[in-house]
Short mmCIF file of C-alpha atoms and ligand atoms in Angstrom, two decimals:
data_model
loop_
_atom_site.label_atom_id
_atom_site.label_comp_id
_atom_site.label_asym_id
_atom_site.label_seq_id
_atom_site.Cartn_x
_atom_site.Cartn_y
_atom_site.Cartn_z
CA MET I 1 -15.64 -24.57 -4.95
CA ALA I 2 -15.80 -28.00 -6.57
CA LEU I 3 -18.32 -27.15 -9.26
CA ASN I 4 -16.83 -24.78 -11.85
CA GLU I 5 -13.56 -24.25 -9.98
CA PHE I 6 -11.31 -25.23 -12.88
CA SER I 7 -13.33 -23.46 -15.53
CA VAL I 8 -13.24 -20.32 -13.39
CA ILE I 9 -9.45 -20.53 -13.08
CA ASP I 10 -9.01 -21.17 -16.80
CA GLU I 11 -11.43 -18.49 -17.84
CA PHE I 12 -10.42 -15.69 -15.51
CA PHE I 13 -7.01 -16.25 -13.98
CA LYS I 14 -4.91 -18.24 -16.43
CA LEU I 15 -3.45 -15.67 -18.79
CA ASP I 16 -0.78 -16.51 -21.31
CA ALA I 17 1.04 -13.22 -20.85
CA ALA I 18 4.74 -13.94 -20.59
CA TYR I 19 6.47 -10.76 -19.65
CA GLY I 20 8.87 -9.77 -16.92
CA HIS I 21 10.18 -12.90 -15.26
CA PRO I 22 8.03 -15.81 -16.48
CA PRO I 23 7.76 -18.61 -13.89
CA VAL I 24 9.41 -21.96 -14.61
CA ILE I 25 6.01 -23.44 -13.77
CA GLY I 26 2.95 -21.23 -13.38
CA ILE I 27 -0.77 -21.83 -12.93
CA GLY I 28 -1.93 -25.42 -13.41
CA ASP I 29 0.35 -27.60 -11.29
CA ASP I 30 0.39 -28.13 -7.53
CA CYS I 31 3.00 -25.42 -7.01
CA ALA I 32 4.53 -22.67 -9.06
CA VAL I 33 8.29 -22.88 -9.55
CA LEU I 34 10.32 -19.68 -9.77
CA ASP I 35 13.87 -18.87 -10.76
CA VAL I 36 15.42 -16.14 -8.61
CA PRO I 37 18.39 -14.58 -10.48
CA ALA I 38 21.70 -15.23 -8.69
CA ASP I 39 22.31 -11.54 -7.93
CA ARG I 40 18.84 -10.95 -6.47
CA GLN I 41 16.90 -11.66 -3.28
CA LEU I 42 13.18 -12.25 -2.94
CA ALA I 43 10.89 -9.86 -0.97
CA VAL I 44 7.57 -11.50 -0.05
CA SER I 45 4.43 -10.04 1.47
CA THR I 46 0.75 -10.98 1.97
CA ASP I 47 -2.32 -8.86 2.56
CA THR I 48 -5.97 -9.89 2.82
CA LEU I 49 -9.04 -7.78 2.17
CA VAL I 50 -12.30 -9.03 3.75
CA GLU I 51 -15.71 -7.71 2.74
CA GLY I 52 -17.25 -5.63 5.52
CA VAL I 53 -13.86 -5.20 7.23
CA HIS I 54 -11.47 -3.81 4.61
CA PHE I 55 -13.96 -2.89 1.91
CA LEU I 56 -17.64 -1.99 1.88
CA GLN I 57 -20.36 -4.50 1.06
CA ASP I 58 -21.19 -4.57 -2.67
CA SER I 59 -17.97 -2.76 -3.62
CA ASP I 60 -17.22 -2.27 -7.28
CA PRO I 61 -15.29 -5.45 -8.26
CA GLU I 62 -12.96 -3.68 -10.71
CA LEU I 63 -11.87 -1.24 -8.01
CA LEU I 64 -11.47 -4.12 -5.57
CA GLY I 65 -9.24 -6.01 -8.02
CA HIS I 66 -7.10 -2.91 -8.30
CA LYS I 67 -7.01 -2.18 -4.58
CA VAL I 68 -6.07 -5.64 -3.35
CA LEU I 69 -3.06 -5.59 -5.65
CA ALA I 70 -2.25 -1.95 -4.90
CA VAL I 71 -2.01 -2.51 -1.14
CA ASN I 72 0.35 -5.42 -1.71
CA LEU I 73 2.45 -3.46 -4.21
CA SER I 74 2.68 -0.75 -1.57
CA ASP I 75 4.43 -3.21 0.77
CA LEU I 76 6.98 -4.04 -1.93
CA ALA I 77 7.46 -0.32 -2.56
CA ALA I 78 8.21 0.22 1.13
CA MET I 79 11.10 -2.27 0.83
CA GLY I 80 12.34 -0.85 -2.47
CA ALA I 81 11.58 -4.14 -4.25
CA SER I 82 10.60 -4.51 -7.91
CA PRO I 83 7.27 -6.35 -8.36
CA THR I 84 7.80 -9.69 -10.07
CA TRP I 85 5.34 -12.49 -9.16
CA VAL I 86 1.99 -12.68 -7.44
CA SER I 87 -0.44 -15.37 -6.28
CA LEU I 88 -4.10 -14.74 -5.58
CA ALA I 89 -6.54 -16.53 -3.26
CA VAL I 90 -10.18 -15.59 -3.76
CA THR I 91 -13.09 -16.75 -1.64
CA LEU I 92 -16.39 -16.12 -3.40
CA PRO I 93 -19.95 -16.57 -2.20
CA ARG I 94 -20.95 -17.70 -5.71
CA VAL I 95 -19.60 -17.85 -9.26
CA ASP I 96 -20.65 -14.53 -10.76
CA ARG I 97 -19.09 -14.14 -14.19
CA ALA I 98 -19.70 -10.39 -14.46
CA TRP I 99 -18.13 -9.87 -11.03
CA LEU I 100 -15.12 -12.03 -11.92
CA ALA I 101 -14.61 -10.28 -15.26
CA ALA I 102 -14.59 -6.86 -13.59
CA PHE I 103 -12.41 -7.99 -10.68
CA THR I 104 -9.77 -9.51 -12.96
CA LYS I 105 -9.88 -6.44 -15.21
CA GLY I 106 -8.92 -4.24 -12.25
CA PHE I 107 -6.33 -6.72 -11.04
CA PHE I 108 -4.61 -7.41 -14.36
CA SER I 109 -4.55 -3.83 -15.58
CA LEU I 110 -2.52 -2.83 -12.52
CA ALA I 111 -0.40 -6.03 -12.71
CA SER I 112 0.53 -5.43 -16.34
CA ARG I 113 1.78 -1.93 -15.51
CA TYR I 114 4.58 -3.59 -13.54
CA SER I 115 4.97 -6.74 -15.70
CA LEU I 116 3.78 -8.63 -12.64
CA GLN I 117 3.03 -12.30 -13.35
CA LEU I 118 0.16 -14.17 -11.70
CA ILE I 119 1.75 -17.55 -10.95
CA GLY I 120 -0.95 -19.34 -8.91
CA GLY I 121 -3.57 -19.07 -6.25
CA ASP I 122 -6.64 -20.66 -4.76
CA THR I 123 -10.35 -20.37 -5.50
CA THR I 124 -12.85 -21.32 -2.81
CA ARG I 125 -16.46 -20.71 -1.84
CA GLY I 126 -17.35 -18.65 1.25
CA PRO I 127 -17.79 -15.05 2.43
CA LEU I 128 -16.07 -12.69 -0.01
CA SER I 129 -12.39 -12.16 0.71
CA VAL I 130 -9.28 -11.75 -1.39
CA THR I 131 -5.68 -12.53 -0.40
CA VAL I 132 -2.66 -11.57 -2.44
CA ASN I 133 0.80 -12.97 -1.92
CA ILE I 134 3.26 -10.74 -3.72
CA MET I 135 6.91 -11.30 -4.54
CA GLY I 136 9.47 -8.78 -5.68
CA LEU I 137 13.17 -8.76 -6.44
CA LEU I 138 15.89 -6.80 -4.65
CA PRO I 139 19.58 -6.49 -5.47
CA LYS I 140 21.43 -8.90 -3.19
CA ASN I 141 21.80 -7.47 0.34
CA GLN I 142 20.10 -4.18 -0.49
CA ARG I 143 16.70 -3.24 0.93
CA LEU I 144 14.73 -0.53 2.68
CA THR I 145 13.70 -1.44 6.22
CA ARG I 146 12.01 0.21 9.20
CA SER I 147 15.11 -0.05 11.33
CA GLY I 148 17.70 2.17 9.65
CA ALA I 149 16.67 5.69 10.75
CA ARG I 150 19.45 7.61 12.53
CA GLU I 151 19.49 10.79 14.62
CA GLY I 152 19.74 13.80 12.32
CA ASP I 153 18.07 12.12 9.32
CA ASP I 154 15.38 14.09 7.50
CA ILE I 155 11.86 12.61 7.47
CA TYR I 156 9.93 12.72 4.20
CA VAL I 157 6.52 11.61 3.01
CA SER I 158 5.04 11.17 -0.44
CA GLY I 159 1.65 12.52 -1.50
CA SER I 160 -0.75 13.85 1.12
CA PHE I 161 -2.57 12.53 4.16
CA GLY I 162 -6.13 11.88 5.25
CA ASN I 163 -7.51 11.61 1.71
CA ALA I 164 -8.40 7.92 1.97
CA GLY I 165 -9.90 8.47 5.42
CA LEU I 166 -12.09 11.22 4.01
CA GLY I 167 -12.75 9.07 0.94
CA LEU I 168 -14.13 6.32 3.18
CA ILE I 169 -16.65 8.78 4.61
CA LYS I 170 -17.55 10.07 1.14
CA ALA I 171 -17.72 6.57 -0.42
CA LYS I 172 -20.67 5.72 1.84
CA LEU I 173 -22.73 8.60 0.45
CA PRO I 174 -25.15 7.91 -2.42
CA GLU I 175 -23.50 10.61 -4.56
CA ALA I 176 -20.00 9.09 -4.14
CA ASP I 177 -17.93 9.70 -7.26
CA ILE I 178 -14.60 8.06 -8.14
CA SER I 179 -13.46 11.28 -9.83
CA ASP I 180 -13.30 12.90 -6.38
CA ILE I 181 -9.66 12.75 -5.21
CA ASP I 182 -10.60 11.50 -1.74
CA VAL I 183 -12.92 8.77 -2.99
CA ALA I 184 -10.23 7.74 -5.48
CA ALA I 185 -7.57 7.67 -2.75
CA TYR I 186 -9.72 5.24 -0.78
CA LEU I 187 -11.09 3.06 -3.58
CA ARG I 188 -8.23 3.21 -6.11
CA PRO I 189 -4.96 3.88 -4.26
CA GLU I 190 -1.82 4.21 -6.36
CA PRO I 191 1.18 2.37 -4.87
CA CYS I 192 4.50 4.26 -4.86
CA VAL I 193 6.44 1.50 -6.61
CA GLU I 194 8.81 3.70 -8.65
CA LEU I 195 9.56 5.90 -5.65
CA GLY I 196 10.40 2.87 -3.50
CA GLU I 197 12.76 1.54 -6.16
CA ALA I 198 14.44 4.95 -6.51
CA LEU I 199 14.89 5.29 -2.73
CA LEU I 200 16.68 1.96 -2.45
CA SER I 201 20.14 3.47 -2.61
CA VAL I 202 19.27 6.68 -0.70
CA ALA I 203 16.82 6.15 2.18
CA THR I 204 17.92 4.90 5.60
CA SER I 205 14.43 3.63 6.47
CA CYS I 206 11.04 3.39 4.80
CA ILE I 207 7.46 2.28 5.53
CA ASP I 208 4.20 2.49 3.64
CA ILE I 209 1.34 4.28 5.35
CA SER I 210 -1.49 1.78 5.73
CA ASP I 211 -2.53 2.43 9.34
CA GLY I 212 -1.97 6.20 9.48
CA LEU I 213 1.04 8.49 9.58
CA SER I 214 1.40 8.45 13.35
CA ALA I 215 1.11 4.66 13.72
CA ASP I 216 3.43 3.91 10.82
CA LEU I 217 6.07 6.53 11.60
CA ASN I 218 6.03 5.13 15.13
CA HIS I 219 6.91 1.73 13.66
CA ILE I 220 10.07 3.28 12.18
CA LEU I 221 10.90 4.97 15.49
CA LEU I 222 10.47 1.76 17.45
CA ALA I 223 12.42 -0.39 14.98
CA SER I 224 15.21 2.20 14.69
CA ASP I 225 15.24 3.08 18.42
CA VAL I 226 14.94 6.82 17.77
CA GLY I 227 12.44 9.66 18.21
CA ALA I 228 11.13 12.22 15.75
CA ARG I 229 10.10 15.84 15.54
CA VAL I 230 7.44 16.53 12.94
CA ASP I 231 6.57 20.10 11.95
CA HIS I 232 2.79 20.08 11.85
CA SER I 233 2.53 22.79 9.21
CA ALA I 234 4.78 20.77 6.88
CA VAL I 235 2.49 17.70 6.75
CA PRO I 236 0.96 17.84 3.26
CA LEU I 237 -2.83 18.10 3.21
CA THR I 238 -5.15 18.79 0.31
CA GLN I 239 -7.75 21.55 0.65
CA SER I 240 -10.46 18.91 1.10
CA VAL I 241 -8.67 17.39 4.10
CA SER I 242 -7.82 20.81 5.58
CA ASP I 243 -11.51 21.70 5.36
CA HIS I 244 -12.49 18.43 7.03
CA VAL I 245 -9.94 19.02 9.80
CA GLN I 246 -11.55 22.43 10.43
CA GLN I 247 -14.97 20.79 10.55
CA VAL I 248 -14.06 18.06 13.02
CA GLY I 249 -11.87 20.41 15.05
CA ASP I 250 -9.06 17.87 15.41
CA ILE I 251 -5.77 18.87 13.81
CA PHE I 252 -4.42 15.34 14.29
CA TRP I 253 -7.22 13.67 12.34
CA PRO I 254 -5.04 13.13 9.20
CA TYR I 255 -2.34 11.46 11.32
CA SER I 256 -4.64 8.65 12.39
CA THR I 257 -6.65 7.77 9.29
CA GLY I 258 -5.34 4.78 7.35
CA ASP I 259 -5.29 3.50 3.79
CA ASP I 260 -3.27 6.35 2.25
CA TYR I 261 -0.51 4.01 0.93
CA GLN I 262 2.02 6.82 0.74
CA LEU I 263 5.64 6.22 1.72
CA CYS I 264 7.26 7.70 4.82
CA PHE I 265 11.05 7.50 4.74
CA THR I 266 14.22 8.94 6.19
CA VAL I 267 17.37 10.12 4.41
CA PRO I 268 20.67 11.42 5.75
CA SER I 269 20.42 15.14 6.51
CA GLY I 270 20.56 17.53 3.57
CA ILE I 271 20.35 14.98 0.73
CA ASP I 272 18.76 16.50 -2.35
CA LEU I 273 15.83 14.44 -3.58
CA SER I 274 14.82 16.65 -6.51
CA VAL I 275 16.23 14.21 -9.10
CA ILE I 276 14.23 11.33 -7.61
CA GLU I 277 11.15 13.53 -7.41
CA LYS I 278 11.48 14.39 -11.09
CA LYS I 279 12.28 10.84 -12.20
CA THR I 280 9.37 9.25 -10.35
CA SER I 281 6.91 12.16 -10.63
CA ALA I 282 6.18 11.63 -6.95
CA LYS I 283 5.38 14.60 -4.76
CA ILE I 284 7.65 14.38 -1.72
CA THR I 285 7.73 16.66 1.30
CA LYS I 286 10.10 16.97 4.22
CA ILE I 287 8.04 16.90 7.42
CA GLY I 288 10.62 16.65 10.18
CA VAL I 289 13.82 15.19 11.57
CA ILE I 290 14.88 12.13 13.50
CA GLU I 291 15.96 12.92 17.05
CA LYS I 292 17.13 11.11 20.16
CA GLY I 293 14.53 9.37 22.28
CA CYS I 294 11.51 7.28 21.31
CA GLU I 295 8.63 9.72 20.96
CA LEU I 296 6.87 11.16 17.95
CA ARG I 297 6.67 14.86 18.81
CA VAL I 298 4.52 17.07 16.62
CA VAL I 299 5.29 20.79 16.84
CA GLN I 300 2.81 23.45 15.76
CA ASP I 301 3.82 26.87 14.45
CA ASN I 302 2.74 28.44 17.78
CA GLY I 303 5.26 26.22 19.58
CA GLU I 304 2.67 23.82 21.04
CA ARG I 305 3.98 20.24 21.23
CA HIS I 306 2.07 16.97 21.23
CA VAL I 307 3.29 13.42 21.55
CA LEU I 308 1.54 11.01 19.18
CA ASN I 309 2.24 7.43 20.04
CA LYS I 310 -1.02 5.78 19.07
CA GLY I 311 -2.37 4.29 15.90
CA TYR I 312 -5.15 2.12 14.62
CA GLU I 313 -4.94 -1.54 15.62
CA HIS I 314 -7.28 -4.28 14.39
CA PHE I 315 -7.83 -6.03 17.70
CA SER I 316 -7.75 -3.08 20.08
P1 ADP U 1 -4.76 -27.72 -5.48
O1 ADP U 1 -6.03 -28.45 -5.30
O2 ADP U 1 -3.59 -28.57 -5.79
O3 ADP U 1 -4.50 -26.71 -4.40
P2 ADP U 1 -6.13 -25.89 -7.11
O4 ADP U 1 -7.25 -26.68 -7.71
O5 ADP U 1 -6.43 -25.07 -5.92
O6 ADP U 1 -4.94 -26.88 -6.84
O7 ADP U 1 -5.52 -24.95 -8.21
C1 ADP U 1 -5.16 -25.46 -9.48
C2 ADP U 1 -4.16 -24.52 -10.10
O8 ADP U 1 -4.77 -23.26 -10.34
C3 ADP U 1 -2.95 -24.23 -9.20
O9 ADP U 1 -1.82 -24.09 -10.03
C4 ADP U 1 -3.30 -22.94 -8.53
O10 ADP U 1 -2.12 -22.21 -8.20
C5 ADP U 1 -4.09 -22.23 -9.63
N1 ADP U 1 -5.13 -21.31 -9.10
C6 ADP U 1 -6.22 -21.62 -8.36
N2 ADP U 1 -6.95 -20.52 -8.10
C7 ADP U 1 -6.29 -19.48 -8.65
C8 ADP U 1 -6.51 -18.08 -8.71
N3 ADP U 1 -7.55 -17.49 -8.14
N4 ADP U 1 -5.59 -17.32 -9.37
C9 ADP U 1 -4.52 -17.88 -9.94
N5 ADP U 1 -4.26 -19.19 -9.94
C10 ADP U 1 -5.13 -20.00 -9.30
MG1 MG U 2 -5.91 -25.06 -3.93
#
């Protein structure tokens, strides 16, 4: 975006906030330069949101600014990393000052919550899409991964499931309202950053739920070379999702809807998580145990068993 590119960067993206870990060199040069403390390691992740694919046409820009950062923070949370730096590539069909002001409001208000510094990015013209590259710090040689689950571990999840999937349906309705918990779960997800940090020294594996509980728990099972038994009645659902499940007549619906950005993690059997739950004010629920094998087996109260080994894939 030759015309206006630099004024847009200066006006909307170049903040003087210097909190957290200020970069050695931030926005304005060809690269940012960062100092990683000697006792830390860097966790890095990127996620893109494309209009019409990951968010609805004409989405509220403030909510979009929040969400694109939230989904990236969720990846750091899944590794137990503390958010530190972020870069932001935006592709815009046109320079729309009101849109940019709202977008950066959503983005920076979430960033400031974690003292997250915007250290660079790219601004180009084209179909609307936003890419965030996020960086967090971990204590040296300590991290949560997908590969550490062991037979006998307890399986936990945060929050509840299916809300964002239901929110997507509701968000398309003319009367959609952000004060509805499902609409909010879809349009303004809250990443479990504090929970991820607190689990760093406790959990044996962890993943954030972006593609659905069944797909993402299967990632842990595959990476850890184990199976799982999930007690269906233990999977936390809000009344709204339970009602929707009744309506569609598919009890596995909340296992396959994405965008919930909760954490699913394993801990050695019997570990008490009430202190972490209190400290992080996260709602966490034990839903099952890690077993031998490679399957995700869901058991209903009546003893019926189902194997869930499928999830949502972009190119399938
Ligand atoms: P170059 O042409 O060398 O890639 P740019 O003109 O793209 O440089 O960017 C100039 C400076 O502004 C760089 O430091 C870049 O990181 C920063 N920048 C560009 N767009 C953004 C953005 N959307 N958010 C934050 N920083 C940005
Ligand atoms: Mg550039």
